[in-house]
Tab-separated table of C-alpha atoms in Angstrom:
chain	number	residue	atom	x	y	z
A	1	UNK	CA	64.325	69.573	76.157
A	2	UNK	CA	60.626	68.909	75.511
A	3	UNK	CA	59.375	72.493	75.567
A	4	UNK	CA	56.825	73.830	73.050
A	5	UNK	CA	58.418	76.023	70.352
A	6	UNK	CA	59.450	79.496	71.408
A	7	UNK	CA	58.396	82.645	69.582
A	8	UNK	CA	60.384	85.172	67.614
A	9	UNK	CA	59.957	88.553	69.334
A	10	UNK	CA	57.036	90.471	67.854
A	11	UNK	CA	57.288	94.175	67.127
A	12	UNK	CA	55.077	94.790	70.166
A	13	UNK	CA	57.327	92.693	72.415
A	14	UNK	CA	60.418	94.446	71.080
A	15	UNK	CA	58.860	97.809	71.885
A	16	UNK	CA	58.136	96.681	75.458
A	17	UNK	CA	61.689	95.404	75.907
A	18	UNK	CA	63.255	98.557	74.464
A	19	UNK	CA	61.162	100.682	76.845
A	20	UNK	CA	62.640	98.827	79.831
A	21	UNK	CA	66.271	99.726	79.057
A	22	UNK	CA	65.716	102.889	77.011
A	23	UNK	CA	66.389	103.401	73.315
A	24	UNK	CA	70.073	104.196	73.918
A	25	UNK	CA	70.631	100.742	75.416
A	26	UNK	CA	68.693	98.746	72.831
A	27	UNK	CA	70.747	97.826	69.762
A	28	UNK	CA	68.820	97.022	66.608
A	29	UNK	CA	71.206	97.975	63.782
A	30	UNK	CA	73.148	95.014	62.350
A	31	UNK	CA	76.465	96.848	62.233
A	32	UNK	CA	76.176	97.859	65.891
A	33	UNK	CA	75.137	94.334	66.900
A	34	UNK	CA	78.159	92.663	65.260
A	35	UNK	CA	80.444	92.626	68.355
A	36	UNK	CA	77.763	90.718	70.273
A	37	UNK	CA	77.166	88.095	67.592
A	38	UNK	CA	80.637	86.684	66.862
A	39	UNK	CA	83.038	84.888	69.184
A	40	UNK	CA	86.762	85.499	68.839
A	41	UNK	CA	87.530	82.297	66.932
A	42	UNK	CA	84.825	83.177	64.354
A	43	UNK	CA	83.479	79.657	64.740
A	44	UNK	CA	79.962	80.868	65.602
A	45	UNK	CA	78.231	83.888	64.090
A	46	UNK	CA	74.657	84.441	65.257
A	47	UNK	CA	71.751	86.748	64.455
A	48	UNK	CA	69.304	88.680	66.577
A	49	UNK	CA	66.661	91.345	66.212
A	50	UNK	CA	67.618	92.957	69.502
A	51	UNK	CA	70.553	93.382	71.899
A	52	UNK	CA	69.546	94.751	75.303
A	53	UNK	CA	71.951	96.389	77.764
A	54	UNK	CA	70.150	96.577	81.126
A	55	UNK	CA	71.636	98.813	83.793
A	56	UNK	CA	70.184	97.222	86.920
A	57	UNK	CA	68.954	93.972	88.391
A	58	UNK	CA	65.423	95.341	88.238
A	59	UNK	CA	65.716	95.916	84.483
A	60	UNK	CA	66.979	92.346	84.009
A	61	UNK	CA	63.992	91.169	86.027
A	62	UNK	CA	61.548	93.138	83.867
A	63	UNK	CA	63.128	91.797	80.673
A	64	UNK	CA	62.768	88.193	81.788
A	65	UNK	CA	59.172	88.712	82.880
A	66	UNK	CA	58.312	89.855	79.359
A	67	UNK	CA	60.393	87.126	77.707
A	68	UNK	CA	58.870	84.400	79.846
A	69	UNK	CA	55.302	85.593	79.243
A	70	UNK	CA	55.854	86.023	75.492
A	71	UNK	CA	57.913	82.802	75.203
A	72	UNK	CA	60.979	84.600	73.787
A	73	UNK	CA	64.428	82.997	74.129
A	74	UNK	CA	67.206	85.063	75.698
A	75	UNK	CA	70.991	84.675	75.524
A	76	UNK	CA	72.888	86.209	78.480
A	77	UNK	CA	76.303	87.584	77.535
A	78	UNK	CA	79.241	88.913	79.520
A	79	UNK	CA	82.487	89.996	77.888
A	80	UNK	CA	81.989	87.617	74.932
A	81	UNK	CA	85.233	85.774	75.579
A	82	UNK	CA	83.681	82.289	75.838
A	83	UNK	CA	85.257	79.542	73.751
A	84	UNK	CA	82.376	77.094	73.246
A	85	UNK	CA	79.704	79.336	71.735
A	86	UNK	CA	77.532	79.532	74.843
A	87	UNK	CA	77.191	83.327	74.654
A	88	UNK	CA	76.318	83.543	70.942
A	89	UNK	CA	72.698	83.365	69.665
A	90	UNK	CA	71.762	80.864	66.962
A	91	UNK	CA	71.528	81.817	63.296
A	92	UNK	CA	67.706	81.887	63.318
A	93	UNK	CA	67.617	85.416	64.714
A	94	UNK	CA	64.772	84.559	67.093
A	95	UNK	CA	66.689	85.080	70.347
A	96	UNK	CA	67.283	88.318	72.253
A	97	UNK	CA	70.819	88.964	73.529
A	98	UNK	CA	71.125	90.410	77.031
A	99	UNK	CA	74.507	92.047	77.594
A	100	UNK	CA	75.402	92.546	81.262
A	101	UNK	CA	78.200	95.040	80.584
A	102	UNK	CA	76.375	98.002	82.191
A	103	UNK	CA	76.011	96.177	85.502
A	104	UNK	CA	79.542	97.204	86.377
A	105	UNK	CA	79.499	98.509	89.946
A	106	UNK	CA	81.584	97.302	92.863
A	107	UNK	CA	78.862	97.375	95.505
A	108	UNK	CA	80.917	96.671	98.596
A	109	UNK	CA	84.455	95.773	99.677
A	110	UNK	CA	85.283	94.340	103.097
A	111	UNK	CA	89.023	93.738	103.272
A	112	UNK	CA	88.795	92.732	106.930
A	113	UNK	CA	86.159	90.146	106.083
A	114	UNK	CA	87.985	89.107	102.919
A	115	UNK	CA	85.137	89.594	100.461
A	116	UNK	CA	83.646	92.037	97.986
A	117	UNK	CA	80.340	92.291	96.143
A	118	UNK	CA	80.596	92.891	92.384
A	119	UNK	CA	77.948	93.221	89.723
A	120	UNK	CA	78.079	90.817	86.822
A	121	UNK	CA	79.486	93.285	84.281
A	122	UNK	CA	82.588	94.134	86.309
A	123	UNK	CA	85.612	92.978	84.322
A	124	UNK	CA	87.968	90.511	85.946
A	125	UNK	CA	90.780	93.074	85.720
A	126	UNK	CA	88.607	95.628	87.528
A	127	UNK	CA	87.845	93.119	90.294
A	128	UNK	CA	91.547	92.309	90.636
A	129	UNK	CA	92.455	96.006	90.805
A	130	UNK	CA	89.782	96.741	93.421
A	131	UNK	CA	91.074	93.932	95.615
A	132	UNK	CA	94.639	95.170	95.143
A	133	UNK	CA	93.676	98.685	96.252
A	134	UNK	CA	92.665	97.249	99.629
A	135	UNK	CA	95.825	95.130	99.918
A	136	UNK	CA	93.906	91.983	99.075
A	137	UNK	CA	94.030	89.475	96.231
A	138	UNK	CA	91.276	88.193	93.997
A	139	UNK	CA	93.231	85.285	92.509
A	140	UNK	CA	91.259	84.368	89.391
A	141	UNK	CA	93.625	85.031	86.465
A	142	UNK	CA	92.872	84.537	82.757
A	143	UNK	CA	94.450	85.741	79.536
A	144	UNK	CA	91.172	87.566	78.751
A	145	UNK	CA	90.951	89.290	82.146
A	146	UNK	CA	90.829	92.783	80.630
A	147	UNK	CA	87.626	91.889	78.759
A	148	UNK	CA	85.911	88.956	80.461
A	149	UNK	CA	83.345	89.767	83.139
A	150	UNK	CA	82.644	88.374	86.588
A	151	UNK	CA	79.162	87.145	85.635
A	152	UNK	CA	80.560	85.176	82.721
A	153	UNK	CA	83.429	83.843	84.826
A	154	UNK	CA	80.914	82.483	87.309
A	155	UNK	CA	78.470	81.215	84.691
A	156	UNK	CA	81.278	79.160	83.124
A	157	UNK	CA	83.121	78.321	86.369
A	158	UNK	CA	86.317	79.713	84.848
A	159	UNK	CA	89.657	78.224	85.862
A	160	UNK	CA	92.919	79.878	84.851
A	161	UNK	CA	96.422	79.852	86.254
A	162	UNK	CA	95.500	80.241	89.937
A	163	UNK	CA	93.453	77.051	90.311
A	164	UNK	CA	96.329	75.090	91.817
A	165	UNK	CA	96.416	77.296	94.905
A	166	UNK	CA	92.972	78.924	95.029
A	167	UNK	CA	90.543	76.733	93.100
A	168	UNK	CA	88.105	77.418	90.255
A	169	UNK	CA	85.652	80.313	90.294
A	170	UNK	CA	83.269	78.052	92.220
A	171	UNK	CA	85.676	78.061	95.166
A	172	UNK	CA	86.013	81.852	94.945
A	173	UNK	CA	82.262	82.593	95.058
A	174	UNK	CA	80.507	82.988	98.411
A	175	UNK	CA	77.065	84.000	97.157
A	176	UNK	CA	75.036	85.177	94.181
A	177	UNK	CA	72.182	87.418	93.129
A	178	UNK	CA	70.280	85.733	90.294
A	179	UNK	CA	67.281	86.692	88.192
A	180	UNK	CA	65.288	83.547	87.480
A	181	UNK	CA	63.498	82.797	84.221
A	182	UNK	CA	60.169	84.202	85.444
A	183	UNK	CA	61.804	87.462	86.524
A	184	UNK	CA	61.902	86.741	90.253
A	185	UNK	CA	65.162	87.640	92.008
A	186	UNK	CA	66.982	85.101	94.158
A	187	UNK	CA	69.296	87.018	96.492
A	188	UNK	CA	71.982	85.216	98.452
A	189	UNK	CA	74.907	87.613	98.772
A	190	UNK	CA	75.774	86.808	102.375
A	191	UNK	CA	79.561	86.503	102.804
A	192	UNK	CA	79.247	83.339	104.857
A	193	UNK	CA	81.741	80.508	104.662
A	194	UNK	CA	79.317	78.317	106.579
A	195	UNK	CA	75.594	78.230	105.814
A	196	UNK	CA	74.129	74.764	106.263
A	197	UNK	CA	70.468	75.623	105.694
A	198	UNK	CA	69.508	73.239	102.919
A	199	UNK	CA	70.372	73.079	99.238
A	200	UNK	CA	73.262	75.247	98.058
A	201	UNK	CA	71.255	77.152	95.462
A	202	UNK	CA	74.084	79.433	94.322
A	203	UNK	CA	76.142	76.420	93.301
A	204	UNK	CA	73.457	75.384	90.812
A	205	UNK	CA	74.102	78.531	88.792
A	206	UNK	CA	77.901	78.408	88.864
A	207	UNK	CA	78.869	76.728	85.604
A	208	UNK	CA	75.280	76.701	84.294
A	209	UNK	CA	76.183	78.958	81.320
A	210	UNK	CA	73.045	81.082	81.516
A	211	UNK	CA	70.673	78.149	81.105
A	212	UNK	CA	69.014	78.462	84.532
A	213	UNK	CA	68.952	82.200	85.221
A	214	UNK	CA	71.010	85.377	84.899
A	215	UNK	CA	73.669	86.187	87.488
A	216	UNK	CA	73.546	89.913	88.239
A	217	UNK	CA	75.899	90.166	91.239
A	218	UNK	CA	78.241	88.024	93.316
A	219	UNK	CA	80.035	87.999	96.629
A	220	UNK	CA	83.629	87.047	95.913
A	221	UNK	CA	86.250	85.683	98.242
A	222	UNK	CA	89.430	87.715	98.791
A	223	UNK	CA	92.797	86.602	100.123
A	224	UNK	CA	95.809	88.239	101.756
A	225	UNK	CA	97.938	89.785	99.046
A	226	UNK	CA	101.245	87.991	98.445
A	227	UNK	CA	104.148	90.413	98.700
A	228	UNK	CA	106.788	88.166	97.222
A	229	UNK	CA	106.910	85.870	94.224
A	230	UNK	CA	109.669	83.588	93.014
A	231	UNK	CA	109.347	82.474	89.401
A	232	UNK	CA	111.351	79.935	87.447
A	233	UNK	CA	111.360	78.667	83.878
A	234	UNK	CA	112.559	75.081	83.720
A	235	UNK	CA	113.613	73.007	80.719
A	236	UNK	CA	112.637	69.355	81.210
A	237	UNK	CA	113.597	66.201	79.288
A	238	UNK	CA	110.152	64.551	79.384
A	239	UNK	CA	106.611	64.734	80.713
A	240	UNK	CA	107.500	61.946	83.142
A	241	UNK	CA	110.219	64.215	84.536
A	242	UNK	CA	107.684	67.038	84.847
A	243	UNK	CA	105.352	64.728	86.787
A	244	UNK	CA	108.149	63.924	89.248
A	245	UNK	CA	109.105	67.592	89.503
A	246	UNK	CA	105.501	68.478	90.304
A	247	UNK	CA	105.350	65.842	93.037
A	248	UNK	CA	108.563	67.195	94.553
A	249	UNK	CA	107.373	70.804	94.318
A	250	UNK	CA	103.963	70.138	95.851
A	251	UNK	CA	105.634	68.263	98.711
A	252	UNK	CA	108.433	70.697	99.526
A	253	UNK	CA	106.664	73.976	98.774
A	254	UNK	CA	103.129	72.985	99.826
A	255	UNK	CA	100.682	75.908	99.807
A	256	UNK	CA	103.329	78.357	98.617
A	257	UNK	CA	103.204	76.677	95.186
A	258	UNK	CA	100.777	78.866	93.235
A	259	UNK	CA	101.504	77.965	89.595
A	260	UNK	CA	102.868	74.969	87.720
A	261	UNK	CA	102.287	75.431	83.991
A	262	UNK	CA	103.738	73.251	81.240
A	263	UNK	CA	104.316	73.803	77.521
A	264	UNK	CA	106.121	71.978	74.695
A	265	UNK	CA	109.130	73.082	72.697
A	266	UNK	CA	106.844	73.559	69.670
A	267	UNK	CA	105.071	76.321	71.590
A	268	UNK	CA	108.381	78.088	72.192
A	269	UNK	CA	109.180	77.772	68.488
A	270	UNK	CA	105.838	79.354	67.566
A	271	UNK	CA	106.393	82.215	70.014
A	272	UNK	CA	109.935	82.951	68.878
A	273	UNK	CA	108.841	82.837	65.247
A	274	UNK	CA	105.818	85.113	65.469
A	275	UNK	CA	106.319	87.451	68.473
A	276	UNK	CA	109.031	90.067	68.276
A	277	UNK	CA	111.720	89.965	70.986
A	278	UNK	CA	110.327	86.785	72.524
A	279	UNK	CA	112.824	84.089	73.442
A	280	UNK	CA	113.025	81.217	75.889
A	281	UNK	CA	114.613	82.242	79.219
A	282	UNK	CA	116.884	79.168	79.166
A	283	UNK	CA	119.694	78.350	76.744
A	284	UNK	CA	118.953	74.632	76.594
A	285	UNK	CA	116.468	73.363	74.018
A	286	UNK	CA	114.369	70.640	75.645
A	287	UNK	CA	111.176	68.807	74.657
A	288	UNK	CA	109.185	70.394	77.490
A	289	UNK	CA	109.201	73.425	79.767
A	290	UNK	CA	107.631	74.330	83.102
A	291	UNK	CA	106.683	77.763	84.434
A	292	UNK	CA	106.850	77.450	88.193
A	293	UNK	CA	105.915	80.095	90.754
A	294	UNK	CA	105.685	80.349	94.511
A	295	UNK	CA	104.036	83.161	96.462
A	296	UNK	CA	104.589	84.298	100.012
A	297	UNK	CA	103.054	86.872	102.327
A	298	UNK	CA	106.452	87.975	103.624
A	299	UNK	CA	108.517	90.689	101.987
A	300	UNK	CA	112.269	90.054	101.684
A	301	UNK	CA	112.830	93.627	102.855
A	302	UNK	CA	111.425	92.739	106.263
A	303	UNK	CA	114.222	90.196	106.751
A	304	UNK	CA	111.742	87.788	108.308
A	305	UNK	CA	112.916	84.366	109.332
A	306	UNK	CA	110.576	82.745	106.831
A	307	UNK	CA	111.863	84.445	103.703
A	308	UNK	CA	115.358	82.923	103.468
A	309	UNK	CA	113.874	79.562	104.431
A	310	UNK	CA	111.386	79.711	101.556
A	311	UNK	CA	113.915	80.967	99.045
A	312	UNK	CA	116.239	78.145	100.025
A	313	UNK	CA	113.472	75.557	99.600
A	314	UNK	CA	112.707	76.884	96.128
A	315	UNK	CA	116.324	76.956	95.028
A	316	UNK	CA	116.994	73.563	96.587
A	317	UNK	CA	114.061	72.084	94.682
A	318	UNK	CA	115.446	73.363	91.385
A	319	UNK	CA	119.018	72.310	92.154
A	320	UNK	CA	117.801	68.827	93.074
A	321	UNK	CA	115.820	68.703	89.827
A	322	UNK	CA	119.033	69.289	87.876
A	323	UNK	CA	120.913	66.680	89.926
A	324	UNK	CA	118.154	64.092	89.476
A	325	UNK	CA	117.881	64.856	85.742
A	326	UNK	CA	114.318	66.056	86.076
A	327	UNK	CA	115.490	69.357	84.593
A	328	UNK	CA	117.996	70.179	81.870
A	329	UNK	CA	118.256	73.877	82.648
A	330	UNK	CA	116.703	76.450	84.984
A	331	UNK	CA	116.242	80.220	84.858
A	332	UNK	CA	115.059	82.078	87.957
A	333	UNK	CA	113.547	85.521	87.356
A	334	UNK	CA	115.736	88.183	88.945
A	335	UNK	CA	113.119	90.958	88.851
A	336	UNK	CA	109.420	91.639	88.477
A	337	UNK	CA	110.096	92.579	84.870
A	338	UNK	CA	111.622	89.166	84.198
A	339	UNK	CA	108.690	87.498	85.946
A	340	UNK	CA	106.327	89.288	83.548
A	341	UNK	CA	108.467	88.175	80.614
A	342	UNK	CA	108.250	84.552	81.791
A	343	UNK	CA	104.472	84.780	82.138
A	344	UNK	CA	104.109	86.450	78.747
A	345	UNK	CA	105.315	83.209	77.155
A	346	UNK	CA	102.372	81.401	78.710
A	347	UNK	CA	99.782	84.121	78.168
A	348	UNK	CA	100.483	84.545	74.438
A	349	UNK	CA	100.370	80.847	73.702
A	350	UNK	CA	96.723	80.598	72.652
A	351	UNK	CA	96.916	83.694	70.463
A	352	UNK	CA	100.135	82.781	68.649
A	353	UNK	CA	98.743	79.518	67.302
A	354	UNK	CA	96.597	81.526	64.873
A	355	UNK	CA	99.715	82.368	62.878
A	356	UNK	CA	100.302	78.677	62.150
A	357	UNK	CA	96.974	78.214	60.410
A	358	UNK	CA	94.029	76.180	61.626
A	359	UNK	CA	94.021	74.888	65.199
A	360	UNK	CA	91.637	72.225	66.479
A	361	UNK	CA	91.309	72.738	70.216
A	362	UNK	CA	90.451	70.626	73.240
A	363	UNK	CA	89.995	71.775	76.842
A	364	UNK	CA	90.178	68.514	78.771
A	365	UNK	CA	91.239	67.177	82.130
A	366	UNK	CA	92.652	63.844	83.209
A	367	UNK	CA	94.084	62.686	86.542
A	368	UNK	CA	97.406	64.459	87.059
A	369	UNK	CA	99.400	61.212	87.020
A	370	UNK	CA	97.854	60.339	83.641
A	371	UNK	CA	98.952	63.482	81.767
A	372	UNK	CA	102.115	61.929	80.243
A	373	UNK	CA	100.207	58.846	79.063
A	374	UNK	CA	97.345	60.927	77.668
A	375	UNK	CA	99.622	63.172	75.633
A	376	UNK	CA	101.694	60.238	74.358
A	377	UNK	CA	98.601	58.324	73.279
A	378	UNK	CA	96.924	61.455	71.981
A	379	UNK	CA	99.891	62.390	69.796
A	380	UNK	CA	100.012	58.881	68.323
A	381	UNK	CA	96.271	59.030	67.693
A	382	UNK	CA	96.528	62.374	65.892
A	383	UNK	CA	99.448	61.251	63.723
A	384	UNK	CA	97.433	58.238	62.607
A	385	UNK	CA	94.285	60.277	62.052
A	386	UNK	CA	95.901	63.313	60.426
A	387	UNK	CA	99.558	62.714	59.455
A	388	UNK	CA	101.723	65.783	59.859
A	389	UNK	CA	99.367	67.614	62.219
A	390	UNK	CA	101.247	69.325	65.040
A	391	UNK	CA	99.973	68.863	68.612
A	392	UNK	CA	100.637	71.801	70.954
A	393	UNK	CA	99.550	70.480	74.371
A	394	UNK	CA	99.971	72.909	77.266
A	395	UNK	CA	98.197	73.958	80.418
A	396	UNK	CA	97.829	73.638	84.140
A	397	UNK	CA	99.737	70.501	85.100
A	398	UNK	CA	98.875	70.654	88.789
A	399	UNK	CA	95.108	70.407	88.235
A	400	UNK	CA	95.196	68.002	85.273
A	401	UNK	CA	93.866	70.553	82.760
A	402	UNK	CA	95.435	70.068	79.327
A	403	UNK	CA	94.716	72.404	76.433
A	404	UNK	CA	95.302	69.764	73.796
A	405	UNK	CA	95.449	71.952	70.702
A	406	UNK	CA	96.448	70.659	67.278
A	407	UNK	CA	97.879	72.949	64.609
A	408	UNK	CA	97.363	71.997	61.007
A	409	UNK	CA	100.154	70.277	59.052
A	410	UNK	CA	102.568	72.838	57.620
A	411	UNK	CA	101.329	74.204	54.274
A	412	UNK	CA	98.019	72.303	54.556
A	413	UNK	CA	94.684	73.803	53.565
A	414	UNK	CA	93.264	75.549	56.635
A	415	UNK	CA	89.595	75.077	55.771
A	416	UNK	CA	90.029	71.400	54.977
A	417	UNK	CA	91.796	70.866	58.284
A	418	UNK	CA	89.172	72.709	60.323
A	419	UNK	CA	86.419	70.736	58.573
A	420	UNK	CA	87.717	67.743	60.566
A	421	UNK	CA	87.067	69.468	63.921
A	422	UNK	CA	84.240	67.165	65.031
A	423	UNK	CA	86.040	64.026	63.850
A	424	UNK	CA	89.233	64.927	65.725
A	425	UNK	CA	87.302	66.056	68.818
A	426	UNK	CA	85.418	62.762	68.915
A	427	UNK	CA	88.641	60.725	68.802
A	428	UNK	CA	90.424	62.791	71.459
A	429	UNK	CA	87.401	62.916	73.764
A	430	UNK	CA	86.942	59.151	73.498
A	431	UNK	CA	90.509	58.762	74.769
A	432	UNK	CA	89.848	61.270	77.560
A	433	UNK	CA	86.763	59.347	78.702
A	434	UNK	CA	88.624	56.041	78.542
A	435	UNK	CA	91.257	57.523	80.864
A	436	UNK	CA	88.692	58.755	83.395
A	437	UNK	CA	88.861	62.415	82.373
A	438	UNK	CA	86.461	65.203	81.396
A	439	UNK	CA	85.802	66.638	77.930
A	440	UNK	CA	85.558	70.142	79.422
A	441	UNK	CA	87.914	71.305	82.141
A	442	UNK	CA	87.321	75.056	82.301
A	443	UNK	CA	85.650	76.357	79.128
A	444	UNK	CA	82.221	74.788	79.581
A	445	UNK	CA	79.901	72.961	77.172
A	446	UNK	CA	78.019	75.744	75.391
A	447	UNK	CA	76.984	74.858	71.889
A	448	UNK	CA	80.206	73.218	70.784
A	449	UNK	CA	80.152	70.190	73.101
A	450	UNK	CA	76.416	69.791	73.652
A	451	UNK	CA	76.010	66.654	71.532
A	452	UNK	CA	79.190	65.088	72.868
A	453	UNK	CA	78.042	65.642	76.434
A	454	UNK	CA	75.270	63.108	75.830
A	455	UNK	CA	77.877	60.515	74.857
A	456	UNK	CA	80.286	61.160	77.712
A	457	UNK	CA	78.114	62.189	80.677
A	458	UNK	CA	76.509	59.682	83.005
A	459	UNK	CA	72.836	59.255	81.919
A	460	UNK	CA	71.533	59.704	85.458
A	461	UNK	CA	73.524	62.935	85.778
A	462	UNK	CA	72.043	64.190	82.503
A	463	UNK	CA	68.531	63.252	83.641
A	464	UNK	CA	69.069	65.191	86.874
A	465	UNK	CA	70.395	68.218	84.984
A	466	UNK	CA	67.333	68.221	82.722
A	467	UNK	CA	65.041	67.978	85.753
A	468	UNK	CA	66.719	71.025	87.302
A	469	UNK	CA	66.450	72.915	84.006
A	470	UNK	CA	62.734	72.114	83.702
A	471	UNK	CA	62.071	73.134	87.295
A	472	UNK	CA	63.813	76.517	87.062
A	473	UNK	CA	62.983	77.325	83.428
A	474	UNK	CA	59.745	75.499	82.561
A	475	UNK	CA	59.112	77.603	79.445
A	476	UNK	CA	62.662	77.029	78.230
A	477	UNK	CA	63.661	80.629	77.469
A	478	UNK	CA	67.095	80.598	79.126
A	479	UNK	CA	69.848	80.158	76.545
A	480	UNK	CA	68.123	77.223	74.832
A	481	UNK	CA	70.247	74.769	72.878
A	482	UNK	CA	73.280	75.317	75.090
A	483	UNK	CA	74.689	72.668	77.483
A	484	UNK	CA	71.575	70.446	77.226
């Protein structure tokens, strides 16, 4: 971006900013700042002279008015669970971090109207629990849901395991309250499903990663709470078989199909090796596995006509999969406890890879039908590029999102392997682009993929994005150096 250089915050500016939030909510000591300056992979470690913790939209507005006038860069931060460095300041120490964690009120819940208004610092788990208390469902589900915050979820357009049935965060957001770069507040919290009065301004900020403004509150969409889940863990002979199983499941189960996750046998091996009491739910060892779940609004205890019909469709699907050799073995969870055990295999998968040394990660998407070809070609590419490296591809098969992670060769030097991050990313992302995919499916661009975005994004799209950035943030204070 062609903005004049920004300024490091002067002592006078720092004093003005501290006065806005109060001394207790202004962090200046390095030791106290540490949790705000490092992301969980330790890939990015930033510096700052000041972390601010505003407690209201008005305080956020005042902060940005000062920052914009004094030409001071700001980095908005939610729960600091981002995976591409978008929430971490640069090493120069010239940026001010704005943590939204104190904006943590649930402002309004309307279960009859299927929506609630949350402030940006509400954790995802808190939003889920609030919906549950009113017999409703907020379906966004992430491994970091106890820590990640609604503002960050929206700013990164988070995905997760519920996308197949409910969509990304974009589809779950009805309206936003946003503080713009100059401190003005754009309020559009109406819970309307139809509002055809010009540009959809809220949508500009969903997925913008704090580069256009700061989200301070959101109106979120709620759904009827499913009362019944059926969960299966399926051993499959190949990715091609999984593709056919997915087609059959989406046809026969339709909207009741709420999850279709896939993982390789190497992932099961890692889990069984490093997590106590973890084992695969099936006896058969197969190259691939699927975690499959359906949800229904009916409770079996009601003995409704729909329940046995649905159960039969689910069981018939799995029996047919065995008969057609799309599945080698099937385990159906017999209780809620077993369902949680099945899901634990999926939820621990990212964390357990740490125990196998360095892991070079990719969050990509390709057309669903192309997943088997992508993984086959990707594995061959990695073996040629880095012999002995161990791909661990897993993810959300139904929406084409593959977490194509690569663990280092056994007994290799971790640092030397991780030094090849950019080289490996470039090769994998070139394949993704060739196959009509995206180099970021649900984690965003942040700092990590900023340079690659220029190579893989349509030039006209990039030009339009820069025009929007310049219009909304002409001084360039909003999270500079991220995304664009």
